[in-house]
mmCIF file of C-alpha atoms in Angstrom:
data_model
loop_
_atom_site.group_PDB
_atom_site.id
_atom_site.type_symbol
_atom_site.label_atom_id
_atom_site.label_comp_id
_atom_site.label_asym_id
_atom_site.label_seq_id
_atom_site.Cartn_x
_atom_site.Cartn_y
_atom_site.Cartn_z
ATOM 1 C CA MET A 1172 -25.384 8.375 -4.073
ATOM 2 C CA ALA A 1173 -25.328 4.796 -5.198
ATOM 3 C CA GLY A 1174 -25.652 3.369 -1.660
ATOM 4 C CA LEU A 1175 -25.546 -0.266 -0.662
ATOM 5 C CA ASN A 1176 -27.810 -3.002 -1.913
ATOM 6 C CA GLU A 1177 -29.193 -4.249 1.396
ATOM 7 C CA SER A 1178 -29.777 -7.772 0.128
ATOM 8 C CA ALA A 1179 -26.356 -8.182 -1.483
ATOM 9 C CA ARG A 1180 -24.109 -10.785 0.102
ATOM 10 C CA PHE A 1181 -20.422 -10.408 0.644
ATOM 11 C CA ASN A 1182 -17.893 -12.665 2.286
ATOM 12 C CA LEU A 1183 -14.992 -11.397 4.356
ATOM 13 C CA GLU A 1184 -14.659 -14.599 6.360
ATOM 14 C CA LYS A 1185 -11.309 -15.513 4.840
ATOM 15 C CA ALA A 1186 -10.058 -11.972 4.476
ATOM 16 C CA SER A 1187 -6.762 -11.283 6.144
ATOM 17 C CA VAL A 1188 -7.176 -7.827 7.648
ATOM 18 C CA LEU A 1189 -4.513 -5.775 9.412
ATOM 19 C CA LEU A 1190 -5.699 -3.166 11.889
ATOM 20 C CA LEU A 1191 -3.037 -0.621 12.795
ATOM 21 C CA GLU A 1192 -4.229 1.662 15.562
ATOM 22 C CA SER A 1193 -3.036 2.912 18.926
ATOM 23 C CA PRO A 1194 -4.609 1.069 21.851
ATOM 24 C CA SER A 1195 -7.828 2.896 22.647
ATOM 25 C CA HIS A 1196 -11.541 2.478 22.844
ATOM 26 C CA ALA A 1197 -11.674 3.615 19.210
ATOM 27 C CA LEU A 1198 -9.565 0.579 18.282
ATOM 28 C CA ASP A 1199 -12.093 -1.689 19.961
ATOM 29 C CA ILE A 1200 -14.891 -0.001 18.037
ATOM 30 C CA THR A 1201 -13.108 -0.547 14.726
ATOM 31 C CA ALA A 1202 -12.435 -4.194 15.587
ATOM 32 C CA GLN A 1203 -16.081 -4.715 16.555
ATOM 33 C CA ILE A 1204 -17.275 -3.270 13.265
ATOM 34 C CA LEU A 1205 -14.878 -5.427 11.255
ATOM 35 C CA GLY A 1206 -16.045 -8.463 13.205
ATOM 36 C CA ALA A 1207 -19.667 -7.631 12.436
ATOM 37 C CA LEU A 1208 -18.799 -7.389 8.760
ATOM 38 C CA GLY A 1209 -17.551 -10.943 8.901
ATOM 39 C CA VAL A 1210 -13.820 -10.550 9.450
ATOM 40 C CA ARG A 1211 -12.942 -13.476 11.696
ATOM 41 C CA LYS A 1212 -10.054 -11.992 13.573
ATOM 42 C CA PRO A 1213 -8.357 -8.797 12.458
ATOM 43 C CA HIS A 1214 -4.635 -8.796 13.122
ATOM 44 C CA ARG A 1215 -4.022 -5.900 15.496
ATOM 45 C CA CYS A 1216 -0.754 -3.986 15.445
ATOM 46 C CA LYS A 1217 0.023 -1.017 17.644
ATOM 47 C CA THR A 1218 2.977 0.481 15.796
ATOM 48 C CA PRO A 1219 4.002 0.951 12.159
ATOM 49 C CA ASP A 1220 7.135 -1.135 12.774
ATOM 50 C CA SER A 1221 5.202 -4.104 14.066
ATOM 51 C CA ALA A 1222 2.701 -3.728 11.220
ATOM 52 C CA MET A 1223 5.482 -3.731 8.648
ATOM 53 C CA LYS A 1224 6.994 -6.840 10.181
ATOM 54 C CA PHE A 1225 3.605 -8.491 10.237
ATOM 55 C CA ALA A 1226 3.021 -7.602 6.582
ATOM 56 C CA GLN A 1227 6.075 -9.689 5.736
ATOM 57 C CA THR A 1228 4.515 -12.804 7.213
ATOM 58 C CA LEU A 1229 1.343 -13.355 5.209
ATOM 59 C CA PRO A 1230 -0.681 -11.918 2.320
ATOM 60 C CA LEU A 1231 -3.102 -9.203 3.396
ATOM 61 C CA ASP A 1232 -6.431 -8.368 1.799
ATOM 62 C CA LEU A 1233 -7.221 -5.128 3.606
ATOM 63 C CA ILE A 1234 -5.423 -2.711 5.903
ATOM 64 C CA VAL A 1235 -7.273 -0.316 8.196
ATOM 65 C CA CYS A 1236 -4.907 2.237 9.651
ATOM 66 C CA ASP A 1237 -5.366 5.065 12.155
ATOM 67 C CA ALA A 1238 -4.158 8.299 10.602
ATOM 68 C CA GLY A 1239 -3.586 9.725 14.062
ATOM 69 C CA LEU A 1240 -0.594 7.563 14.947
ATOM 70 C CA PRO A 1241 2.203 9.645 16.498
ATOM 71 C CA PHE A 1242 4.756 11.385 14.289
ATOM 72 C CA GLY A 1243 2.819 10.771 11.071
ATOM 73 C CA GLY A 1244 3.513 7.069 11.437
ATOM 74 C CA ALA A 1245 0.458 6.025 9.439
ATOM 75 C CA TYR A 1246 1.517 7.925 6.325
ATOM 76 C CA ASP A 1247 5.063 6.621 6.494
ATOM 77 C CA PHE A 1248 3.805 3.086 6.964
ATOM 78 C CA VAL A 1249 1.583 3.261 3.889
ATOM 79 C CA ALA A 1250 4.236 4.970 1.769
ATOM 80 C CA ASN A 1251 6.881 2.440 2.824
ATOM 81 C CA LEU A 1252 4.563 -0.465 2.149
ATOM 82 C CA ARG A 1253 3.743 0.873 -1.336
ATOM 83 C CA ARG A 1254 7.444 1.285 -2.147
ATOM 84 C CA SER A 1255 8.439 -2.080 -0.687
ATOM 85 C CA ASN A 1256 8.946 -5.267 -2.651
ATOM 86 C CA MET A 1257 6.344 -7.099 -0.574
ATOM 87 C CA GLU A 1258 4.096 -8.744 -3.086
ATOM 88 C CA PRO A 1259 1.110 -8.817 -3.002
ATOM 89 C CA ASN A 1260 0.861 -6.648 0.097
ATOM 90 C CA ARG A 1261 2.226 -3.511 -1.531
ATOM 91 C CA TYR A 1262 -0.986 -3.461 -3.604
ATOM 92 C CA CYS A 1263 -3.236 -4.135 -0.623
ATOM 93 C CA PRO A 1264 -6.191 -1.738 -0.241
ATOM 94 C CA VAL A 1265 -5.578 0.700 2.621
ATOM 95 C CA VAL A 1266 -8.245 2.663 4.474
ATOM 96 C CA LEU A 1267 -7.047 5.460 6.730
ATOM 97 C CA VAL A 1268 -9.384 6.389 9.553
ATOM 98 C CA ALA A 1269 -9.042 9.839 11.034
ATOM 99 C CA GLY A 1270 -10.708 11.914 13.708
ATOM 100 C CA HIS A 1271 -9.925 15.549 13.065
ATOM 101 C CA THR A 1272 -9.075 15.888 9.386
ATOM 102 C CA PRO A 1273 -7.412 19.187 8.497
ATOM 103 C CA MET A 1274 -6.760 19.823 4.813
ATOM 104 C CA ALA A 1275 -3.037 19.193 5.221
ATOM 105 C CA MET A 1276 -3.841 15.725 6.480
ATOM 106 C CA ILE A 1277 -6.088 14.964 3.524
ATOM 107 C CA GLY A 1278 -3.275 15.802 1.129
ATOM 108 C CA GLN A 1279 -0.845 13.656 3.091
ATOM 109 C CA ALA A 1280 -3.275 10.751 3.066
ATOM 110 C CA ARG A 1281 -3.792 10.958 -0.673
ATOM 111 C CA ASP A 1282 -0.109 11.271 -1.418
ATOM 112 C CA CYS A 1283 1.074 8.414 0.795
ATOM 113 C CA GLY A 1284 -0.856 5.910 -1.312
ATOM 114 C CA ALA A 1285 -3.953 5.177 0.754
ATOM 115 C CA ASN A 1286 -7.102 4.211 -1.119
ATOM 116 C CA PHE A 1287 -9.530 6.089 1.110
ATOM 117 C CA VAL A 1288 -9.807 8.204 4.208
ATOM 118 C CA ILE A 1289 -12.786 7.677 6.476
ATOM 119 C CA ALA A 1290 -13.587 10.220 9.149
ATOM 120 C CA LYS A 1291 -14.292 9.036 12.674
ATOM 121 C CA PRO A 1292 -16.586 8.200 14.276
ATOM 122 C CA ILE A 1293 -16.537 5.243 11.933
ATOM 123 C CA SER A 1294 -19.940 4.302 10.656
ATOM 124 C CA PRO A 1295 -20.341 0.600 9.814
ATOM 125 C CA ARG A 1296 -22.245 1.565 6.694
ATOM 126 C CA VAL A 1297 -19.549 3.928 5.453
ATOM 127 C CA LEU A 1298 -16.765 1.426 6.146
ATOM 128 C CA LEU A 1299 -18.681 -1.303 4.325
ATOM 129 C CA GLU A 1300 -19.368 1.022 1.395
ATOM 130 C CA ARG A 1301 -15.675 1.725 1.052
ATOM 131 C CA ILE A 1302 -14.745 -1.949 1.369
ATOM 132 C CA MET A 1303 -17.328 -2.869 -1.266
ATOM 133 C CA TRP A 1304 -16.014 -0.169 -3.513
ATOM 134 C CA MET A 1305 -12.435 -1.366 -3.144
ATOM 135 C CA GLY A 1306 -13.633 -4.903 -3.832
ATOM 136 C CA GLN A 1307 -14.974 -3.770 -7.185
ATOM 137 C CA GLU A 1308 -12.642 -1.081 -8.349
ATOM 138 C CA SER A 1309 -10.092 -1.561 -11.057
ATOM 139 C CA ARG A 1310 -7.912 1.448 -10.402
ATOM 140 C CA PRO A 1311 -4.411 0.854 -11.733
ATOM 141 C CA PHE A 1312 -1.447 0.963 -9.402
ATOM 142 C CA VAL A 1313 1.026 3.597 -10.502
ATOM 143 C CA GLU A 1314 4.675 4.056 -9.646
ATOM 144 C CA LEU A 1315 6.442 7.367 -10.015
ATOM 145 C CA ASP A 1316 9.446 8.894 -8.296
ATOM 146 C CA SER A 1317 7.081 11.067 -6.307
ATOM 147 C CA TYR A 1318 4.195 8.688 -5.736
ATOM 148 C CA VAL A 1319 3.466 4.977 -5.516
ATOM 149 C CA GLY A 1320 -0.068 3.720 -5.007
ATOM 150 C CA PRO A 1321 -3.513 3.501 -6.548
ATOM 151 C CA ASP A 1322 -4.130 5.971 -9.340
ATOM 152 C CA ARG A 1323 -5.354 9.105 -7.616
ATOM 153 C CA ARG A 1324 -7.758 9.833 -10.446
ATOM 154 C CA PHE A 1325 -10.972 7.940 -10.992
ATOM 155 C CA ARG A 1326 -12.045 6.863 -14.456
ATOM 156 C CA LYS A 1327 -15.633 7.977 -13.992
ATOM 157 C CA ALA A 1328 -14.551 11.276 -12.544
ATOM 158 C CA ASP A 1329 -12.312 11.848 -15.542
ATOM 159 C CA LYS A 1330 -15.188 11.122 -17.902
ATOM 160 C CA ALA A 1331 -17.365 13.580 -16.060
ATOM 161 C CA VAL A 1332 -15.094 16.522 -16.662
ATOM 162 C CA GLU A 1333 -14.818 15.571 -20.363
ATOM 163 C CA LYS A 1334 -11.292 16.767 -20.741
ATOM 164 C CA ALA A 1335 -8.524 15.084 -22.642
ATOM 165 C CA GLY A 1336 -6.211 13.313 -20.235
ATOM 166 C CA ARG A 1337 -2.506 14.047 -19.986
ATOM 167 C CA ARG A 1338 -1.340 10.467 -19.846
ATOM 168 C CA ARG A 1339 -1.057 8.056 -22.727
ATOM 169 C CA ASP A 1340 -3.368 5.544 -21.109
ATOM 170 C CA ASP A 1341 -6.041 8.228 -20.869
ATOM 171 C CA GLN A 1342 -6.457 7.650 -24.605
ATOM 172 C CA GLU A 1343 -6.600 3.884 -24.234
ATOM 173 C CA SER A 1344 -9.094 1.562 -22.706
ATOM 174 C CA PRO A 1345 -7.334 -1.765 -22.289
ATOM 175 C CA ASP A 1346 -10.496 -3.306 -20.929
ATOM 176 C CA PRO A 1347 -13.465 -1.329 -22.210
ATOM 177 C CA ALA A 1348 -15.959 -3.748 -20.689
ATOM 178 C CA ALA A 1349 -14.394 -3.287 -17.298
ATOM 179 C CA ALA A 1350 -14.548 0.468 -17.738
ATOM 180 C CA ASP A 1351 -18.231 0.358 -18.548
ATOM 181 C CA ASP A 1352 -18.973 -1.967 -15.671
ATOM 182 C CA ALA A 1353 -16.927 -0.026 -13.175
ATOM 183 C CA PRO A 1354 -19.083 0.917 -10.204
ATOM 184 C CA GLU A 1355 -19.787 4.508 -9.475
ATOM 185 C CA PRO A 1356 -17.357 5.863 -6.917
ATOM 186 C CA PRO A 1357 -18.692 6.459 -3.427
ATOM 187 C CA PRO A 1358 -20.157 9.918 -2.954
ATOM 188 C CA SER A 1359 -17.023 11.554 -1.694
ATOM 189 C CA HIS A 1360 -15.115 9.236 -3.906
ATOM 190 C CA GLU A 1361 -11.489 10.070 -3.483
ATOM 191 C CA ILE A 1362 -11.127 11.449 -0.020
ATOM 192 C CA SER A 1363 -13.966 11.939 2.386
ATOM 193 C CA LEU A 1364 -13.952 15.247 4.192
ATOM 194 C CA LYS A 1365 -17.333 14.776 5.757
ATOM 195 C CA LYS A 1366 -17.827 13.304 9.152
ATOM 196 C CA ALA A 1367 -19.403 9.892 8.943
ATOM 197 C CA GLN A 1368 -22.551 9.626 11.003
ATOM 198 C CA PRO A 1369 -23.158 6.266 12.672
ATOM 199 C CA MET B 688 10.219 13.868 -16.159
ATOM 200 C CA SER B 689 10.215 10.424 -14.588
ATOM 201 C CA ALA B 690 8.725 7.386 -16.267
ATOM 202 C CA MET B 691 5.478 6.108 -14.896
ATOM 203 C CA ILE B 692 4.941 2.408 -14.376
ATOM 204 C CA VAL B 693 1.333 1.293 -14.422
ATOM 205 C CA ARG B 694 0.419 -2.067 -12.930
ATOM 206 C CA ARG B 695 -2.880 -3.848 -12.746
ATOM 207 C CA PRO B 696 -2.556 -6.180 -9.770
ATOM 208 C CA VAL B 697 -5.117 -8.871 -9.057
ATOM 209 C CA ASN B 698 -7.823 -7.564 -6.753
ATOM 210 C CA ARG B 699 -7.618 -10.232 -4.060
ATOM 211 C CA LEU B 700 -10.311 -8.575 -1.972
ATOM 212 C CA ALA B 701 -12.775 -8.805 -4.865
ATOM 213 C CA LYS B 702 -12.229 -12.548 -5.222
ATOM 214 C CA LEU B 703 -12.728 -13.146 -1.527
ATOM 215 C CA MET B 704 -15.844 -11.040 -1.264
ATOM 216 C CA ARG B 705 -17.504 -12.924 -4.097
ATOM 217 C CA ALA B 706 -16.993 -16.307 -2.412
ATOM 218 C CA PRO B 707 -20.211 -18.136 -1.487
ATOM 219 C CA GLY B 708 -21.607 -17.478 1.954
ATOM 220 C CA GLY B 709 -21.294 -14.424 4.099
ATOM 221 C CA PRO B 710 -23.989 -12.116 5.447
ATOM 222 C CA THR B 711 -26.204 -9.755 3.523
ATOM 223 C CA VAL B 712 -25.475 -6.066 3.887
ATOM 224 C CA GLN B 713 -28.561 -5.704 6.047
ATOM 225 C CA GLN B 714 -27.507 -8.543 8.361
ATOM 226 C CA ALA B 715 -23.972 -7.226 8.705
ATOM 227 C CA LEU B 716 -25.094 -3.695 9.521
ATOM 228 C CA ALA B 717 -27.617 -4.959 12.072
ATOM 229 C CA GLU B 718 -24.875 -7.021 13.698
ATOM 230 C CA ALA B 719 -22.581 -3.984 13.746
ATOM 231 C CA ASP B 720 -25.255 -1.850 15.405
ATOM 232 C CA ALA B 721 -25.803 -4.525 18.045
ATOM 233 C CA ARG B 722 -22.094 -4.808 18.766
ATOM 234 C CA LEU B 723 -21.676 -1.048 19.014
ATOM 235 C CA LYS B 724 -24.607 -0.779 21.395
ATOM 236 C CA ALA B 725 -22.932 -3.406 23.552
ATOM 237 C CA THR B 726 -19.822 -1.215 23.800
ATOM 238 C CA ALA B 727 -21.778 1.930 24.724
ATOM 239 C CA GLN B 728 -21.356 1.607 28.491
ATOM 240 C CA ALA B 729 -17.604 1.069 28.241
ATOM 241 C CA GLY B 730 -17.514 3.946 25.789
ATOM 242 C CA HIS B 731 -19.345 6.198 28.224
ATOM 243 C CA THR B 732 -16.839 5.405 30.977
ATOM 244 C CA GLU B 733 -13.953 6.060 28.616
ATOM 245 C CA LEU B 734 -15.552 9.307 27.472
ATOM 246 C CA GLN B 735 -15.800 10.550 31.059
ATOM 247 C CA ARG B 736 -12.133 9.695 31.588
ATOM 248 C CA LEU B 737 -11.123 11.555 28.452
ATOM 249 C CA LEU B 738 -13.171 14.628 29.344
ATOM 250 C CA SER B 739 -11.672 14.679 32.804
ATOM 251 C CA SER B 740 -8.151 14.406 31.371
ATOM 252 C CA ILE B 741 -8.842 17.232 28.923
ATOM 253 C CA GLN B 742 -9.808 19.485 31.818
ATOM 254 C CA THR B 743 -6.738 18.518 33.834
ATOM 255 C CA LEU B 744 -4.252 18.897 30.979
ATOM 256 C CA GLY B 745 -6.104 21.853 29.501
ATOM 257 C CA GLN B 746 -6.002 23.868 32.723
ATOM 258 C CA ALA B 747 -2.263 23.178 32.950
ATOM 259 C CA LEU B 748 -1.519 24.652 29.505
ATOM 260 C CA GLY B 749 -0.984 28.150 30.871
ATOM 261 C CA PRO B 750 0.128 31.156 28.822
ATOM 262 C CA SER B 751 2.941 29.429 26.911
ATOM 263 C CA PRO B 752 2.460 25.686 26.635
ATOM 264 C CA THR B 753 4.927 23.328 25.012
ATOM 265 C CA GLU B 754 4.112 21.578 21.755
ATOM 266 C CA GLY B 755 3.903 18.318 23.674
ATOM 267 C CA GLN B 756 1.278 19.735 26.021
ATOM 268 C CA ILE B 757 -0.801 21.000 23.114
ATOM 269 C CA ASP B 758 -0.489 17.656 21.314
ATOM 270 C CA ALA B 759 -1.653 15.817 24.420
ATOM 271 C CA VAL B 760 -4.856 17.861 24.678
ATOM 272 C CA TYR B 761 -5.353 17.610 20.911
ATOM 273 C CA GLY B 762 -4.988 13.815 21.090
ATOM 274 C CA LEU B 763 -7.540 13.516 23.884
ATOM 275 C CA SER B 764 -9.962 15.754 22.053
ATOM 276 C CA ASP B 765 -9.464 13.704 18.896
ATOM 277 C CA GLU B 766 -10.347 10.562 20.877
ATOM 278 C CA VAL B 767 -13.498 12.197 22.199
ATOM 279 C CA LEU B 768 -14.446 13.015 18.627
ATOM 280 C CA SER B 769 -13.866 9.368 17.675
ATOM 281 C CA ILE B 770 -15.974 7.710 20.340
ATOM 282 C CA ALA B 771 -18.579 10.253 21.490
ATOM 283 C CA ALA B 772 -21.352 9.169 19.138
ATOM 284 C CA VAL B 773 -20.845 5.446 19.771
ATOM 285 C CA ALA B 774 -20.703 6.141 23.517
ATOM 286 C CA GLY B 775 -24.185 7.616 23.316
ATOM 287 C CA SER B 776 -23.063 11.220 23.800
ATOM 288 C CA PRO B 777 -22.911 12.666 20.291
ATOM 289 C CA ASP B 778 -23.067 16.248 21.623
ATOM 290 C CA PHE B 779 -19.409 16.110 22.586
ATOM 291 C CA GLY B 780 -18.281 15.345 19.029
ATOM 292 C CA PRO B 781 -18.761 18.804 17.508
ATOM 293 C CA ALA B 782 -17.321 20.518 20.615
ATOM 294 C CA ALA B 783 -14.262 18.256 20.534
ATOM 295 C CA LEU B 784 -13.879 18.889 16.816
ATOM 296 C CA SER B 785 -13.911 22.613 17.484
ATOM 297 C CA LEU B 786 -11.153 22.235 20.076
ATOM 298 C CA CYS B 787 -9.104 20.118 17.649
ATOM 299 C CA GLU B 788 -9.461 22.766 14.941
ATOM 300 C CA LEU B 789 -8.467 25.504 17.366
ATOM 301 C CA LEU B 790 -5.373 23.700 18.651
ATOM 302 C CA ASP B 791 -4.340 22.604 15.156
ATOM 303 C CA GLY B 792 -4.785 26.133 13.833
ATOM 304 C CA LEU B 793 -2.872 27.756 16.700
ATOM 305 C CA LYS B 794 -0.048 25.267 16.294
ATOM 306 C CA ALA B 795 0.148 25.833 12.546
ATOM 307 C CA ARG B 796 0.289 29.613 13.065
ATOM 308 C CA LYS B 797 2.762 29.262 15.932
ATOM 309 C CA VAL B 798 0.595 31.457 18.146
ATOM 310 C CA TRP B 799 -1.261 30.840 21.364
ATOM 311 C CA ASN B 800 -4.607 32.069 22.638
ATOM 312 C CA ALA B 801 -5.289 30.871 26.169
ATOM 313 C CA SER B 802 -8.722 32.529 26.303
ATOM 314 C CA ALA B 803 -10.001 30.725 23.225
ATOM 315 C CA VAL B 804 -8.819 27.409 24.636
ATOM 316 C CA GLN B 805 -10.371 28.180 28.023
ATOM 317 C CA VAL B 806 -13.727 28.875 26.367
ATOM 318 C CA HIS B 807 -13.578 25.409 24.849
ATOM 319 C CA LEU B 808 -12.691 23.795 28.159
ATOM 320 C CA ASP B 809 -15.620 25.619 29.753
ATOM 321 C CA GLY B 810 -17.916 24.569 26.916
ATOM 322 C CA LEU B 811 -16.979 20.913 27.289
ATOM 323 C CA GLN B 812 -17.417 21.130 31.051
ATOM 324 C CA LEU B 813 -20.847 22.679 30.621
ATOM 325 C CA LEU B 814 -21.936 19.912 28.257
ATOM 326 C CA ALA B 815 -20.599 17.307 30.695
ATOM 327 C CA ASP B 816 -22.337 18.780 33.743
ATOM 328 C CA PRO B 817 -25.141 16.365 34.689
ATOM 329 C CA SER B 818 -26.800 19.013 36.843
ATOM 330 C CA VAL B 819 -27.458 21.216 33.820
ATOM 331 C CA ALA B 820 -30.271 20.199 31.485
ATOM 332 C CA HIS B 821 -29.434 20.746 27.842
ATOM 333 C CA SER B 822 -32.015 21.034 25.147
ATOM 334 C CA PRO B 823 -30.784 20.314 21.620
ATOM 335 C CA GLU B 824 -31.035 24.041 20.902
ATOM 336 C CA GLN B 825 -28.887 24.934 23.908
ATOM 337 C CA THR B 826 -26.290 22.347 22.960
ATOM 338 C CA GLN B 827 -26.251 23.677 19.417
ATOM 339 C CA ALA B 828 -25.829 27.202 20.765
ATOM 340 C CA VAL B 829 -22.767 26.107 22.757
ATOM 341 C CA VAL B 830 -21.245 24.427 19.698
ATOM 342 C CA ASP B 831 -22.037 27.414 17.471
ATOM 343 C CA GLY B 832 -20.384 29.684 20.012
ATOM 344 C CA LEU B 833 -17.250 27.546 20.063
ATOM 345 C CA ARG B 834 -17.093 27.569 16.272
ATOM 346 C CA ARG B 835 -17.347 31.348 16.227
ATOM 347 C CA VAL B 836 -14.476 31.547 18.681
ATOM 348 C CA VAL B 837 -12.352 29.370 16.388
ATOM 349 C CA GLN B 838 -13.233 31.455 13.341
ATOM 350 C CA ARG B 839 -12.352 34.699 15.095
ATOM 351 C CA THR B 840 -9.175 33.344 16.642
ATOM 352 C CA LEU B 841 -7.829 31.846 13.438
ATOM 353 C CA ARG B 842 -8.935 34.662 11.162
#
């Protein structure tokens, strides 16, 4: 596990962060953690509709979204955002936070176009790790009929299995330096199934 | 086979995070811990409310509950899972997770097992009872028992 460099500085003061979560104590906890990480004032939305309207009003740098919204609203919101013409917000990093995470939910989260899933209770360290990772990653954004969002495969993970890729760009390295400098993915790098411990 | 479009958008978050200023990781995490500790009392009150609601709604489930009733108890249990540790009562997290898994599994299989649910309600009530002293081993035994119930029920 690469972990965090405790003395590293990061600046989220000017980050425009959207927090989409049902009103609850858990929402307050998430907002408190974001505040501690330097986010001045996360924009809180209670419903996917209001979040989508808000996303039309200003560029966003990070979206934190509760996977437990009623009727699968979180997944639809992310999928609709990814397929929208809202630039640059359709490319915005999205973290889904979830309490109980059955396997079906993990698949849904991956396929809607979210960058990561974090299991509740949210640990400040885990959230910061994921934010740092998203601030460094160079995953391409792919658009297919069946999926729009960050490439669900990780370059380092692909290297590890040492198999020839199926896509043309698997054979190319448009920015070899970037590939070499790419940070190691977080431990459970694509989707976290483990419960984060505060 | 559909064509794939690959884009490499500017990572706006990366640019922002590299701007001068901002806390160190250590400072930010210390601030987060302090803020979470400050919410602990409110979290404890909310946890008690949630546990009470689980008992009320859980006892009303009966032999053939509606999907809405099951979802309501699942939602409350999911909230307990989300806040228990921050509220200073981490013991409730694994028990709530077990109830979530049970309800989710029963719903997926379109079956109902009132006894298995009742065991979970009793387990949560036992953990919440201030008159009963719980050693870590006893708490773990309760959680292990609940997990076994889920495994047997959803086998």
